[in-house]
Structures are given as C-alpha cells and as structure tokens.
Coordinates of C-alpha atoms and ligand atoms in Angstrom, one line a residue:
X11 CA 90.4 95.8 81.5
X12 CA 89.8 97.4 84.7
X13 CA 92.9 99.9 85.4
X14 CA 92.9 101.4 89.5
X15 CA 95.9 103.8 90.7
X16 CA 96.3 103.6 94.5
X17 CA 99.5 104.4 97.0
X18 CA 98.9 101.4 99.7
X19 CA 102.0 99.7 101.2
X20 CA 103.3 97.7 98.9
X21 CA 103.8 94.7 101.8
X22 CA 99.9 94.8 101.5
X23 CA 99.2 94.4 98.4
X24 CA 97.1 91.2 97.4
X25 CA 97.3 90.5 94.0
X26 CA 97.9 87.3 91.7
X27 CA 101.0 88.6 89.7
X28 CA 103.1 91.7 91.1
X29 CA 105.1 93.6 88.7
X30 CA 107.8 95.0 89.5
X31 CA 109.7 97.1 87.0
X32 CA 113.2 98.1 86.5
X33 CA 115.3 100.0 84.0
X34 CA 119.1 98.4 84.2
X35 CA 120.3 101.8 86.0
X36 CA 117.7 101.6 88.4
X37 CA 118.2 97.9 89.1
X38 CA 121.9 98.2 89.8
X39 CA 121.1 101.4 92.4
X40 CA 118.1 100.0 93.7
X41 CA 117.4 96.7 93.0
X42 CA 119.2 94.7 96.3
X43 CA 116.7 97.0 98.7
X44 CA 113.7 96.7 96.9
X45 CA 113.8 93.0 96.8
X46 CA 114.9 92.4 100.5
X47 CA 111.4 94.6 100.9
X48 CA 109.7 92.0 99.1
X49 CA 111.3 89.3 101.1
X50 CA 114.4 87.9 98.6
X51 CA 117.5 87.5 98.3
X52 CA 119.5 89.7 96.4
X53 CA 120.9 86.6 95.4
X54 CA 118.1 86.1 92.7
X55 CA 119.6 89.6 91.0
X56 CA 122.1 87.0 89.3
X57 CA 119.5 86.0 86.8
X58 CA 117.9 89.3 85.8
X59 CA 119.8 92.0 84.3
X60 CA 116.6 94.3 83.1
X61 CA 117.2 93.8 79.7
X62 CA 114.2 95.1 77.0
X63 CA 110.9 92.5 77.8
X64 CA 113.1 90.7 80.3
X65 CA 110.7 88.4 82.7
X66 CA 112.0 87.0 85.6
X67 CA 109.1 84.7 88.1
X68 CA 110.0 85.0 91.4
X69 CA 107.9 82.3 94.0
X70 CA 108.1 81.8 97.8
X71 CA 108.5 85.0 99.3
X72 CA 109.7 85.1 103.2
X73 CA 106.6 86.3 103.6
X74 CA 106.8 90.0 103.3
X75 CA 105.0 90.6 100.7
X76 CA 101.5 89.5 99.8
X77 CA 101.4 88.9 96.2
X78 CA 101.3 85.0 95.3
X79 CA 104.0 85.5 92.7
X80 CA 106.4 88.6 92.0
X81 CA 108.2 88.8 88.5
X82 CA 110.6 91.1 87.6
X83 CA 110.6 93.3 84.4
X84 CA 113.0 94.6 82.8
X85 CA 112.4 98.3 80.5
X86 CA 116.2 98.2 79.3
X87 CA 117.5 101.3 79.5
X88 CA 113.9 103.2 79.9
X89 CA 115.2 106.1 78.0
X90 CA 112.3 106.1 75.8
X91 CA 109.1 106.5 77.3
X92 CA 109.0 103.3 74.2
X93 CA 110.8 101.4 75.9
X94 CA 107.9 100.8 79.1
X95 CA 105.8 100.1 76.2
X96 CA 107.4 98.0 75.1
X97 CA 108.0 96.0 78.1
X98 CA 104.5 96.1 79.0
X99 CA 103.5 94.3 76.4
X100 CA 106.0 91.7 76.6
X101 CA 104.4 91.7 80.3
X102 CA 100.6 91.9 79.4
X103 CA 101.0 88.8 77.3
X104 CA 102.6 86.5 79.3
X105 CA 100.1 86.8 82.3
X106 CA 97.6 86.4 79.8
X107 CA 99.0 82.8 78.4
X108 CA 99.4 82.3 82.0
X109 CA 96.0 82.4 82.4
X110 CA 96.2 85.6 85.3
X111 CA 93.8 87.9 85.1
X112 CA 94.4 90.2 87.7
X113 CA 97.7 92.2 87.8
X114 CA 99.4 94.8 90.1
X115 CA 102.3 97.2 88.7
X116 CA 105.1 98.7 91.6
X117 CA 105.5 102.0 89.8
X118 CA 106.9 103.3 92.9
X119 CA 109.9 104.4 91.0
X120 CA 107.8 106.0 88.0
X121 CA 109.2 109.6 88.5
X122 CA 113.0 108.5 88.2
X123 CA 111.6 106.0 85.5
X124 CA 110.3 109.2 84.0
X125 CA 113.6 111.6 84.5
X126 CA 115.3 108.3 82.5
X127 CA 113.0 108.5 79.5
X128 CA 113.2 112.5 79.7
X129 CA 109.6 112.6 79.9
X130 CA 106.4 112.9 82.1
X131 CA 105.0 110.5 84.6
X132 CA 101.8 110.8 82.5
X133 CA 103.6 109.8 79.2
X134 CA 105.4 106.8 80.2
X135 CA 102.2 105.9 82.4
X136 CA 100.3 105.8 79.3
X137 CA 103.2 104.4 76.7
X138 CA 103.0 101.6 79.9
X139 CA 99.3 101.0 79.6
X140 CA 99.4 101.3 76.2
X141 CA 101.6 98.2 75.9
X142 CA 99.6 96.0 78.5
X143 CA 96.8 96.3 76.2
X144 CA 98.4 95.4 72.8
X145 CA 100.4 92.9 74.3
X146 CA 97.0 91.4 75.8
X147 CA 95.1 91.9 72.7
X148 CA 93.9 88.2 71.4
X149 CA 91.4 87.8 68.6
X150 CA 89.0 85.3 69.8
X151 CA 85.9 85.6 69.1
X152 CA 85.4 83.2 66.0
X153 CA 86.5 80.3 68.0
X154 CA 83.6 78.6 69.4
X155 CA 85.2 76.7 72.3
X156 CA 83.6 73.8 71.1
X157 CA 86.5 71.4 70.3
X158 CA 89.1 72.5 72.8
X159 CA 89.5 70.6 75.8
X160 CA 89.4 70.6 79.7
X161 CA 93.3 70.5 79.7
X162 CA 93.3 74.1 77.9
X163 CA 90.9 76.0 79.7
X164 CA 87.8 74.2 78.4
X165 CA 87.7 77.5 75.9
X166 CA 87.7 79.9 79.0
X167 CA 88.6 83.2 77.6
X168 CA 91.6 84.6 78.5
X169 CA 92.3 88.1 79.4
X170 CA 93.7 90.6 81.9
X171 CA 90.5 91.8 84.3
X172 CA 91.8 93.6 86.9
X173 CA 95.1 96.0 86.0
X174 CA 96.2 98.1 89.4
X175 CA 98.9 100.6 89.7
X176 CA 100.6 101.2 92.6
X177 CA 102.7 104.6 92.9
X178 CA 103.3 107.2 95.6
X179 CA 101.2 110.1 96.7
X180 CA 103.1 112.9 94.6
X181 CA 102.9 110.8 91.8
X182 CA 99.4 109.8 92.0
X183 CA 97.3 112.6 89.9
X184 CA 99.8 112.4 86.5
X185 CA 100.0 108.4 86.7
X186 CA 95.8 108.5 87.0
X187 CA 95.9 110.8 84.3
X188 CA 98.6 109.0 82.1
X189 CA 97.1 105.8 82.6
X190 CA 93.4 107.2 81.1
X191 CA 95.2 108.3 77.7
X192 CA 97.1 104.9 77.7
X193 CA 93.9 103.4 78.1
X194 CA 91.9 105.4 75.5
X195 CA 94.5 104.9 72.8
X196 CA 95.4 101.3 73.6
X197 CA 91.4 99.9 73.5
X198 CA 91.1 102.2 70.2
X199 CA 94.3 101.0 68.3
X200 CA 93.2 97.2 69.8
X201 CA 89.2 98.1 68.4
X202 CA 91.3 98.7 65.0
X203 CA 93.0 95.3 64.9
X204 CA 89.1 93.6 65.4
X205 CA 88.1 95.4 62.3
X206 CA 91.4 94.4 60.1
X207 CA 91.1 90.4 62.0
X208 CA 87.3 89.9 60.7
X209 CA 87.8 88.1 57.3
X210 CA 86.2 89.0 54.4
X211 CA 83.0 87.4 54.6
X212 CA 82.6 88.8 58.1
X213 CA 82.7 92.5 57.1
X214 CA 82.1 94.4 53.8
X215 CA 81.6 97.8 53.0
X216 CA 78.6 98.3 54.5
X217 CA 80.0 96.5 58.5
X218 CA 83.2 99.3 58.3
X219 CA 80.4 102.1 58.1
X220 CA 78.7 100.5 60.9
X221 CA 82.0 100.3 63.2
X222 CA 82.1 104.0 62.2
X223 CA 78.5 104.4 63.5
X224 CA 79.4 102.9 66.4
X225 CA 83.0 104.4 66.9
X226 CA 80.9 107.6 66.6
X227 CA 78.6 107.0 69.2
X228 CA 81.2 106.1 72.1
X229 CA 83.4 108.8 70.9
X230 CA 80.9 111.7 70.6
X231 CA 81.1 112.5 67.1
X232 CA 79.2 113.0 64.1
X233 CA 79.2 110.1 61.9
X234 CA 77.7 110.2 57.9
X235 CA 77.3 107.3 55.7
X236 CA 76.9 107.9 52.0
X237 CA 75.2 104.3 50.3
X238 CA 75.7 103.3 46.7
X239 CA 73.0 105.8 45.3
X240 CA 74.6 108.4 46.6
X241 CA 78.2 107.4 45.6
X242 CA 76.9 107.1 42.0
X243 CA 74.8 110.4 41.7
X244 CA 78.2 111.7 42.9
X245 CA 79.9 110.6 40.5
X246 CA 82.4 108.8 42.4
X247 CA 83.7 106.8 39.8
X248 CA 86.9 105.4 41.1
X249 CA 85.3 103.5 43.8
X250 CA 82.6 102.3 41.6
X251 CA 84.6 101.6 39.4
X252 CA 86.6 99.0 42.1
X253 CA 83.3 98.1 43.4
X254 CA 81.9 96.8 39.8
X255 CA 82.4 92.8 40.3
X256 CA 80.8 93.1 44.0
X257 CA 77.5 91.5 45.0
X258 CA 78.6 94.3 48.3
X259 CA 77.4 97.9 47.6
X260 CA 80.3 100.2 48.7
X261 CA 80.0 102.6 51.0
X262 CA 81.6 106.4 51.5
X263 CA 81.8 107.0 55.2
X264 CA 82.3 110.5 56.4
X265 CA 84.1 110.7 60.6
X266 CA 83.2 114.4 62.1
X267 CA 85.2 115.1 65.4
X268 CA 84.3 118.7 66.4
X269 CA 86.5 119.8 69.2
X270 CA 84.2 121.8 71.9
X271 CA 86.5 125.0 71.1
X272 CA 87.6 126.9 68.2
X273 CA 89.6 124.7 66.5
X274 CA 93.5 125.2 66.2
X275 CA 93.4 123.2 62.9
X276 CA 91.7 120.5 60.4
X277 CA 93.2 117.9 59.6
X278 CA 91.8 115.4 57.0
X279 CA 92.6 111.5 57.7
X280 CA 91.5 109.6 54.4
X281 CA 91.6 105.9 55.3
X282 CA 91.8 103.2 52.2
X283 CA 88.7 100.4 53.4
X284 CA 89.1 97.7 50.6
X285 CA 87.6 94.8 52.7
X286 CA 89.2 91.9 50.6
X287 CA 91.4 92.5 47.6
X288 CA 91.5 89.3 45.6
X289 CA 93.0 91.7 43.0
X290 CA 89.8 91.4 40.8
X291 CA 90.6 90.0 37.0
X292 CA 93.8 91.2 37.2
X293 CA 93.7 88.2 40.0
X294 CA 96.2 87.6 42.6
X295 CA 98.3 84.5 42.7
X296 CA 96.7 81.7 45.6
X297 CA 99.3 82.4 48.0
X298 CA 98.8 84.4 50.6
X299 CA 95.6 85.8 49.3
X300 CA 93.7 85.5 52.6
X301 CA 95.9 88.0 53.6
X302 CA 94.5 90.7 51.8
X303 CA 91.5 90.3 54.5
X304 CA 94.0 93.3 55.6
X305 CA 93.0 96.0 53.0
X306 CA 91.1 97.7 55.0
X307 CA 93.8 98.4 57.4
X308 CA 93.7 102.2 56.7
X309 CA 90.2 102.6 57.3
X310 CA 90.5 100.7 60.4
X311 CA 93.0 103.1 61.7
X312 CA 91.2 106.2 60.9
X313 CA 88.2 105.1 63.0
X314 CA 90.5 103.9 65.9
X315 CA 92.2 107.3 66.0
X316 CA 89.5 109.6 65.7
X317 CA 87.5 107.5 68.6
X318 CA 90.6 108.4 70.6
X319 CA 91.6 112.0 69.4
X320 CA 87.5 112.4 70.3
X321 CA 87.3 110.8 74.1
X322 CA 91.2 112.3 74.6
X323 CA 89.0 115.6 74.0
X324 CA 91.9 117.3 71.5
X325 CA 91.3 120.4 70.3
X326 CA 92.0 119.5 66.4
X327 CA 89.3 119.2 64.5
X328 CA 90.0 115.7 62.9
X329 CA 87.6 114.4 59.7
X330 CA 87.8 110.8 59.0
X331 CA 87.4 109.8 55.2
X332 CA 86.5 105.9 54.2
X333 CA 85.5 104.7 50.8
X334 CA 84.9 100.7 51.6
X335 CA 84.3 97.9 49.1
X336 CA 86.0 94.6 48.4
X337 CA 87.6 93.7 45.1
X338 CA 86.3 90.8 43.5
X339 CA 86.3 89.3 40.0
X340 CA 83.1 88.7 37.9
X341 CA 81.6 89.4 34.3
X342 CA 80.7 92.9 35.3
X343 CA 84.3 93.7 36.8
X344 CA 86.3 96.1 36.3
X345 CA 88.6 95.4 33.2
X346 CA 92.4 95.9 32.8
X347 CA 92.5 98.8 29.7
X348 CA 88.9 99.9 31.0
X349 CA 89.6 104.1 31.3
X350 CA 87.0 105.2 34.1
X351 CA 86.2 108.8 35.4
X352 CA 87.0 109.8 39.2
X353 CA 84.9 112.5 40.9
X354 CA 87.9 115.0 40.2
X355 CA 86.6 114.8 36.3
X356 CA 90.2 113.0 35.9
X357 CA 90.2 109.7 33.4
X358 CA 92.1 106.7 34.4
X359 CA 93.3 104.0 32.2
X360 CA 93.5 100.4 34.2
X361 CA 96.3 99.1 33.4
X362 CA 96.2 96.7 36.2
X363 CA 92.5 95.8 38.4
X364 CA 95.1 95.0 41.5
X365 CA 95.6 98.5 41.6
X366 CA 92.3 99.5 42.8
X367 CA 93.6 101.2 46.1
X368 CA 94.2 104.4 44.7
X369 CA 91.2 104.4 42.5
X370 CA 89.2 104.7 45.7
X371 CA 91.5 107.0 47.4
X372 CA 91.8 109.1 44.4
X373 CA 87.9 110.0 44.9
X374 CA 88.1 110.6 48.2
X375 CA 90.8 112.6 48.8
X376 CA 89.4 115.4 46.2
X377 CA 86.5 114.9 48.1
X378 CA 87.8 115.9 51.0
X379 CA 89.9 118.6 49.5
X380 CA 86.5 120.0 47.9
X381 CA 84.5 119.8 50.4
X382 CA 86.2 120.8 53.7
X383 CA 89.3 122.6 52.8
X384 CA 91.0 121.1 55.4
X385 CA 94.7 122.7 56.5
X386 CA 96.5 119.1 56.7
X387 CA 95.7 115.9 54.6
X388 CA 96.7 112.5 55.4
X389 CA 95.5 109.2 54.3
X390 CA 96.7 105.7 55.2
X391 CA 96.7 102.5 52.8
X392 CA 98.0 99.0 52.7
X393 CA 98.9 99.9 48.8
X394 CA 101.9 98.4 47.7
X395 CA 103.4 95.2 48.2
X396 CA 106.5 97.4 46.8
X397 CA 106.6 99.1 50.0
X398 CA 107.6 96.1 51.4
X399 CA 109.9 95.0 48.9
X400 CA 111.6 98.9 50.2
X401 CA 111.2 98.9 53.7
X402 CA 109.8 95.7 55.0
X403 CA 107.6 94.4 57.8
X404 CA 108.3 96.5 61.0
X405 CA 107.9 100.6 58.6
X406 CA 105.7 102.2 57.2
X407 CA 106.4 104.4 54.1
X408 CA 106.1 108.4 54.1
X409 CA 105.4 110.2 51.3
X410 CA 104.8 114.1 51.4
X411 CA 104.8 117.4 49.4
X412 CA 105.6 118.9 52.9
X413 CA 108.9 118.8 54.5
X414 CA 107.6 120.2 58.2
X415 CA 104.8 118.0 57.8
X416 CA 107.0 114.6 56.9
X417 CA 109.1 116.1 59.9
X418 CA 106.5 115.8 62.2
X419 CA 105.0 112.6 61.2
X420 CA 108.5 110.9 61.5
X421 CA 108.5 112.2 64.8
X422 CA 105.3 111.1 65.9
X423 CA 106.8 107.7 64.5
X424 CA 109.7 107.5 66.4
X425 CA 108.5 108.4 70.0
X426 CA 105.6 105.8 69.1
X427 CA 107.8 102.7 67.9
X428 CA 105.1 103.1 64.6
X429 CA 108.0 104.3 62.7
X430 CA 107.5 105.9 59.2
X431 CA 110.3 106.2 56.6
X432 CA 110.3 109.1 54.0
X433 CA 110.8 108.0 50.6
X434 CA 111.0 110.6 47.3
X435 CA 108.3 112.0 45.0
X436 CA 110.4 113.7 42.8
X437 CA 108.5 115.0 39.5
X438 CA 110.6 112.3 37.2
X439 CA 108.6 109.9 38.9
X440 CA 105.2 111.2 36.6
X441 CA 106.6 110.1 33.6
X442 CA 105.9 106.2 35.0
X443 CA 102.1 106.9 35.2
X444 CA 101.5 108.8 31.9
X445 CA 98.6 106.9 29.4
X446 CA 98.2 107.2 25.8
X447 CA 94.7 107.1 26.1
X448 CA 93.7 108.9 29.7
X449 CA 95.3 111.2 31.7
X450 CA 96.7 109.0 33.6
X451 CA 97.2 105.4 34.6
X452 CA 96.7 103.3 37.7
X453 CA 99.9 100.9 36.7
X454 CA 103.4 102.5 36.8
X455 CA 106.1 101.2 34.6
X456 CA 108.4 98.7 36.0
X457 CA 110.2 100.0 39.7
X458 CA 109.5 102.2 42.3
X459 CA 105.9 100.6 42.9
X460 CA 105.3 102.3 46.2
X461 CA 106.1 105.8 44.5
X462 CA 104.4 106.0 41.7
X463 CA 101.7 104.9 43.8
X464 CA 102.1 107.6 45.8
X465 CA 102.4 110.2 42.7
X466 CA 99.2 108.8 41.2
X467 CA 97.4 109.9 44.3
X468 CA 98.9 113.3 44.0
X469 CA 97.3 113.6 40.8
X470 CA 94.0 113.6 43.6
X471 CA 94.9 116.5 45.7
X472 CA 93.9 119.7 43.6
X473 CA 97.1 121.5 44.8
X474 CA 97.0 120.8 48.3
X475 CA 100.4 122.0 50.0
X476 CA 100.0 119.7 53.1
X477 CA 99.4 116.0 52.2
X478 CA 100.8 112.6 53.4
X479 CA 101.0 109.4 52.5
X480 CA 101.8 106.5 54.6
X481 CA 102.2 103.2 53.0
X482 CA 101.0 100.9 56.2
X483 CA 100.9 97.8 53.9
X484 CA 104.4 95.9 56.0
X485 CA 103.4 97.0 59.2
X486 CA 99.4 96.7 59.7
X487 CA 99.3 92.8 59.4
X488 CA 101.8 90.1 60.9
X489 CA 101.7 86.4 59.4
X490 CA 104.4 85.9 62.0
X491 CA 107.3 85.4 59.1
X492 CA 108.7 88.7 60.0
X493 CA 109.5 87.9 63.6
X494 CA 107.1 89.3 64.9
X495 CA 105.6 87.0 68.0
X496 CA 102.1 88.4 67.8
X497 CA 100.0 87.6 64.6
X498 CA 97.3 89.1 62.7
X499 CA 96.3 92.9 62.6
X500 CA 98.8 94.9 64.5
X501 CA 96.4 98.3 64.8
X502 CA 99.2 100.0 63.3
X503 CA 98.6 103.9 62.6
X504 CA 96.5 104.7 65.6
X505 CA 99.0 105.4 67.9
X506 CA 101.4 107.4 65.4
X507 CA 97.9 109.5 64.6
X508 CA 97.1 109.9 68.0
X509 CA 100.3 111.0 69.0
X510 CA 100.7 113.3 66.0
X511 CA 97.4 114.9 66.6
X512 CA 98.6 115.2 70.3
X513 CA 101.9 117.0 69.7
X514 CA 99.8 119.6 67.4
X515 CA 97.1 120.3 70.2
Ligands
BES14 N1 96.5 95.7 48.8 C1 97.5 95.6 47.8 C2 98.9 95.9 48.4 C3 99.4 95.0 49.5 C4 100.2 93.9 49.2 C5 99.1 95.2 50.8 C6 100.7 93.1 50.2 C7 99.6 94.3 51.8 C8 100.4 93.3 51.5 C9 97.3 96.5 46.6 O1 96.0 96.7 46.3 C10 97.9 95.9 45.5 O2 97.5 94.8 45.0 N2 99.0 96.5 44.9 C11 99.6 96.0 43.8 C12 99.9 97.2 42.8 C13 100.3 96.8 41.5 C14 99.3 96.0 40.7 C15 100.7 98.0 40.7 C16 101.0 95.4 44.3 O3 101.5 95.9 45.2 O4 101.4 94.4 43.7
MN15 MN1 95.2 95.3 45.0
ZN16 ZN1 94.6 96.5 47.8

C-alpha cells in the first residue's frame, strides 16, 4: 500500500473511491456544506447518521467533484483516537471486496477530528492507517487461482494500491508523520497474522527463526538463532522436552533491538512459538484441532512488534525471546507422569503433554532473566483454553506481580482496542501446582486454568519484580463464531506492545 499526504482542492481530486469522514458532531455542524461542495444534496444526509463503521455510497455527483464515487464514513463519536481505527477498517475492507484499489481520504477536518478524540493529528492519523491496513489484510497466498472463475476476478488479487490523504497545509507535517507510524505498525501487526495463518506443515520451528532473520534485517536489528545442539548443550530441557515426538528440531530465537542512544530501559518480550499443538499423547479431541496452527501467536507478535518498535526508532531497548517447536505425538514423546528438568535446574512432573506451553516458556524466561537482567519482562502465549472460558474471544488475560506495570499495560490496551483484563495470582493459587514427586507440576488441579498457568510460570522468573503475562489465546485467532467478521489470525499483541513501548519512550 502506497500512502501520499497532499492539500490539493478537493474539487480536483481524481480518485476511484473518496472518503469522506465524519464523527456524528461534525456531521450535524458540517455535514450540509461539505456535501453541497461535493455536489449533493443535503437531502442524502437522511440516510447516514455517522454511526461507528457506518458506509454510505454516494454516485452521480453534479459534477463538482472528481472522484467516480464518494462514500461517507461514519467514526461515531470520534472520541477515541479508536474509534478512526476502527472505522477505517470497516472502510479498508469494503473497497477491497469491492475490488478498488486506489483510495483518497478528505481528512480536511482531522484537527477538529483530533480535538474530539483529545488527541494529536499524528495519533489519530496513524490509529486511521492503522485500521485501513487490518481491515485490508486478506491471507491469500495458498490459493492458487486455479479453480476460480472469470466471474470472480479470474483470481486477481485484491488489495488496496494507492492510499492518499488529503488534509490542509497546517495539518500537513503531523498527518505525514502519523500516517508513517500507522503504516509501520499496521504492515508489522499484518506481517504477524501471515506467520499465525501459515498451517503447520507450512512453518515449524526452524521457518519462525527465519521470519525473525528476516524481521531483523528490514528492521535493523540483531537477530540470533540457537539450533537443537545448542538448545541441548544448554540444557534447555523444557522445550526439549515438548519437542521430543517432533521429526522438527526446535529452535531458540534471540530478537536484539539496540536503540542508537542510551537506552531509557530493557524490556524483555518472551513470545510462546508452538507451531502446532496437537496436544501430543495427552492428544486433543478432533474438533477444532486445526486451530491450534495458532500456537505460535505469541512468537508471531513479538517479531511484529520489535520490527516496528525498531523502524519507529524508540529509544527502549526491546529483546525478543522465541522458543519454537510443534507438539506432536510419537513413541519418543513426551509422556504424561514423565518429570523433566528446565534450564532453571527446576523438575517438572507432566501431569498433562497439552500443557507444553509453559514448559517452553519456563526455559526461556529464566533465560532471559539470566542472561540480560532486563528492567521489565513480558511474554505472550495462546496458553489456556481457560482464558477463554474467563474472558472470551475479544480480551486478552493480564497477569502480573506489578501493579504500575498491569496499569500500564491495561492502558496500552484500552487506547489500542487490544484490551487486556487483569486477573489474580494470589499465593493460594500455588497450592494447585504442587507434585509429589517434582517441584512442581505443569497440570493444576481442577479450576482457575488460566491462573495457575500463569503461577507455574512464575515459578520461571528467579524473583523478577516486573513480569507480565498476557494470555492472548481468545483474541489472536478468529474462527468467525465470536462475531467477529474477519477470520483467521487477528495479529493481536503488536499494536498493544507497540503502543506500550511508545508511551514509555
Ligand atoms: N495452546 C493451548 C491453549 C489454547 C486453547 C489456545 C484454545 C487457543 C485456543 C494450550 O497449549 C493448551 O492446550 N492448554 C491446555 C492446558 C491444560 C492441559 C492444563 C488447555 O487449555 O486445555
Ligand atoms: Mn497444549
Ligand atoms: Zn499450546
């Protein structure tokens, strides 16, 4: 996608599909005058009110204007700089099923859009590019085109080419600048959603370090990839210990951004990379299983936000952390009752194979402790269904030994629409994860899945008084039976990273 900001007359412009934006306040002030401008009625005003997502196609213009169609969006009450991201994507993917591919956005209004929201021209620029790029995101490139016909396009892909903005002169600099960071983090969290979309057989351990590679190289940072040799003379033996029924190797993939700078902090973003979870002998039931195509939604993330934290040039200094491997089934598998040693020195009894998330995370999130003392540690993981069960589709789950910290990342949540929910880790909670034989177990007792999930990994920190869990297993993938329109990977993560990393710069 091509994005241009430029102040010519609107009357001028040429373009396929002009969008012209309203909040409900500013349609009510304004919205009689602008249209006569672009050669309508104000009659037409009786069928668009500027709800949230509201489209209105607007045809036959008395020639003032030179765009071939005009449709009228509606940002509700735009006081969130959310809520043009929301529209946008709403926007983005209708001209794409329309088949347009060339777009121009009136954001002639975009400082009183901005006053609205409470915010900057540059913020709800980007939140607005942001949204044009999720909501033209498709995953395409595993159909061949071969068996669809002339009538739908003859397998021409669709997508938005051209994306202009059109603003006035004082407004020009900030929406340029806005519309870059939009950019950045909208092809990064959309980069993310290819990674979780690629089934199994499509990527394993070693593809997600080779992402990384890549990721690295666009981004400008330092990228390390640690093969099965080196995993096993390091004795990590929570993701071998996963990676045991594979014919894949795993991979431990290390994400270096440097800021140019002295750094005003390091912060540590451990990302959980299981590239298929069939649940391994402690097997999943049928249903739904290709689903879990998805486990490496955390990993994804991580390398989606530190390619953006890295070209947005943030002074942070942000390490990525990603042990990958799939979990598969097989006479040399991992056994339920099988006690295994992590690279903490820590035994773990399996009670349950399925529970392999935080075997891997446990590893690396000492490692990352050990090795780069970093001030702030947070890792992402599709881990428990039981999140779900708690909070759904549309939330992720929040679990911290930091109140500031849980604070902050709610925050981050809420002015990103990736919200996070806090839920408890009180100490009573240990007692579920106790074993007989180890010193502690992967399988709570019955209840309160997604915490003592998150208390086993605790177990992993050494101490650490800044760490973060977010549960991402509802939100990273859609199968559509939430309500969700768009399906697949969702990219959830990078934007509430991003942001977070943003407000601490
Ligand atoms: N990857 C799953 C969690 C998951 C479930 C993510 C549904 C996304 C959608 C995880 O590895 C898992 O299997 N967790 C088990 C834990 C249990 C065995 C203690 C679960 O949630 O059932
Ligand atoms: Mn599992
Ligand atoms: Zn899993």
């Amino acid at each position: 996608m091509n994005i241009t900001v430029h102040t010519d007359p609107v009357r001028k412009i040429r373009t396929a599909l002009f969008v012209v934006p309203f909040t409900s306040a500013a349609l009510k002030k304004n919205g009689e005058p602008v249209l006569r401008d672009l050669g309508f009625e104000g009659k037409v005003l009786q069928d668009f009110k500027a709800d949230a997502g509201e489209l209105v196609f607007l045809f036959g213009s008395t020639g003032k204007s030179s765009a071939e169609r005009v449709v009228l969006l509606g940002c509700g009450e735009g006081k969130k700089a959310e809520d043009y991201r929301k529209a946008a994507a709403v926007m983005a993917a209708k001209a794409v099923d329309m088949g347009i591919g060339s777009i121009t956005v009136d954001f002639s209004a975009i400082r009183s859009f901005a006053a609205s929201a409470k915010s900057s021209v540059q913020r709800v620029g980007s939140s607005f590019i942001e949204g044009c790029f999720i909501g033209a995101y498709r995953f395409e490139r595993l159909k061949s085109g071969k068996l669809a016909g002339k009538k739908e396009g003859g397998g021409k892909k669709k997508e938005i080419v051209d994306l202009v903005l059109r603003t006035e002169p004082a407004q020009l600099a900030a929406l340029r600048d806005g519309a870059e960071t939009g950019r950045i983090v909208g092809s990064c969290q959309n980069r993310a959603r290819d990674l979780v979309n690629l089934p199994g057989n499509l990527l394993n351990a070693e593809d997600i370090s080779r992402a990384a590679a890549e990721s690295g190289a666009r981004g400008g940072y330092e990228v390390t990839v640690f093969g099965k040799e080196e995993i096993e003379s390091m004795g990590m033996g929570g993701l071998l210990a996963v990676n045991k029924g594979s014919v894949h190797p795993p991979t431990f993939t290390v994400l270096d951004y440097r800021p140019a700078g002295k750094p005003s902090k390091t912060v540590a973003l451990v990302g959980k990379g299981v590239t298929f979870d069939s649940g391994g002998i402690s097997l999943k039931p049928s249903e739904g299983m290709g689903e879990m195509k998805s486990d490496m939604a955390g990993a994804a993330a991580v390398i989606g936000a530190l390619e953006a934290v890295s070209l947005l040039k943030l002074p942070v200094r942000v390490i990525g952390f990603l042990p990958a491997t799939d979990n598969m089934p097989s006479g040399s598998a991992l056994k339920p009752g099988d006690v295994i040693t992590t690279f903490s020195g820590i035994t773990v009894e399996v009670g349950n194979t399925d529970a392999e998330g935080r075997l891997i995370l446990a590893d690396a999130l000492i490692y990352a402790k050990k090795q780069y003392d970093p001030d702030i540690i947070i890792d992402l993981a599709t881990l428990t269904g039981a999140c779900i069960v708690a909070l759904g589709y549309g939330v992720a789950g929040l679990f911290s030994n930091n109140d500031r910290l849980s604070e902050d990342i709610c925050n981050a949540g809420q002015r990103t629409g990736e919200k996070v929910w806090r839920m408890p880790l009180w100490e009573e909670y240990a007692e579920m994860i106790k074993s007989d034989v180890a010193d502690v177990s992967n399988l709570g007792a019955r209840g309160a899945g997604s915490v003592t999930a998150a208390k086993f990994l605790e177990t992993f920190i050494d101490g650490h008084k800044k760490w973060a869990h977010i549960d991402i297993a509802g939100p990273s993938f859609s199968t559509g039976k939430s309500g969700a329109k768009a399906t697949g990977a969702t990219g959830f993560g990078v934007r509430l990273l991003v942001d977070l990393l943003r407000a601490w710069s």
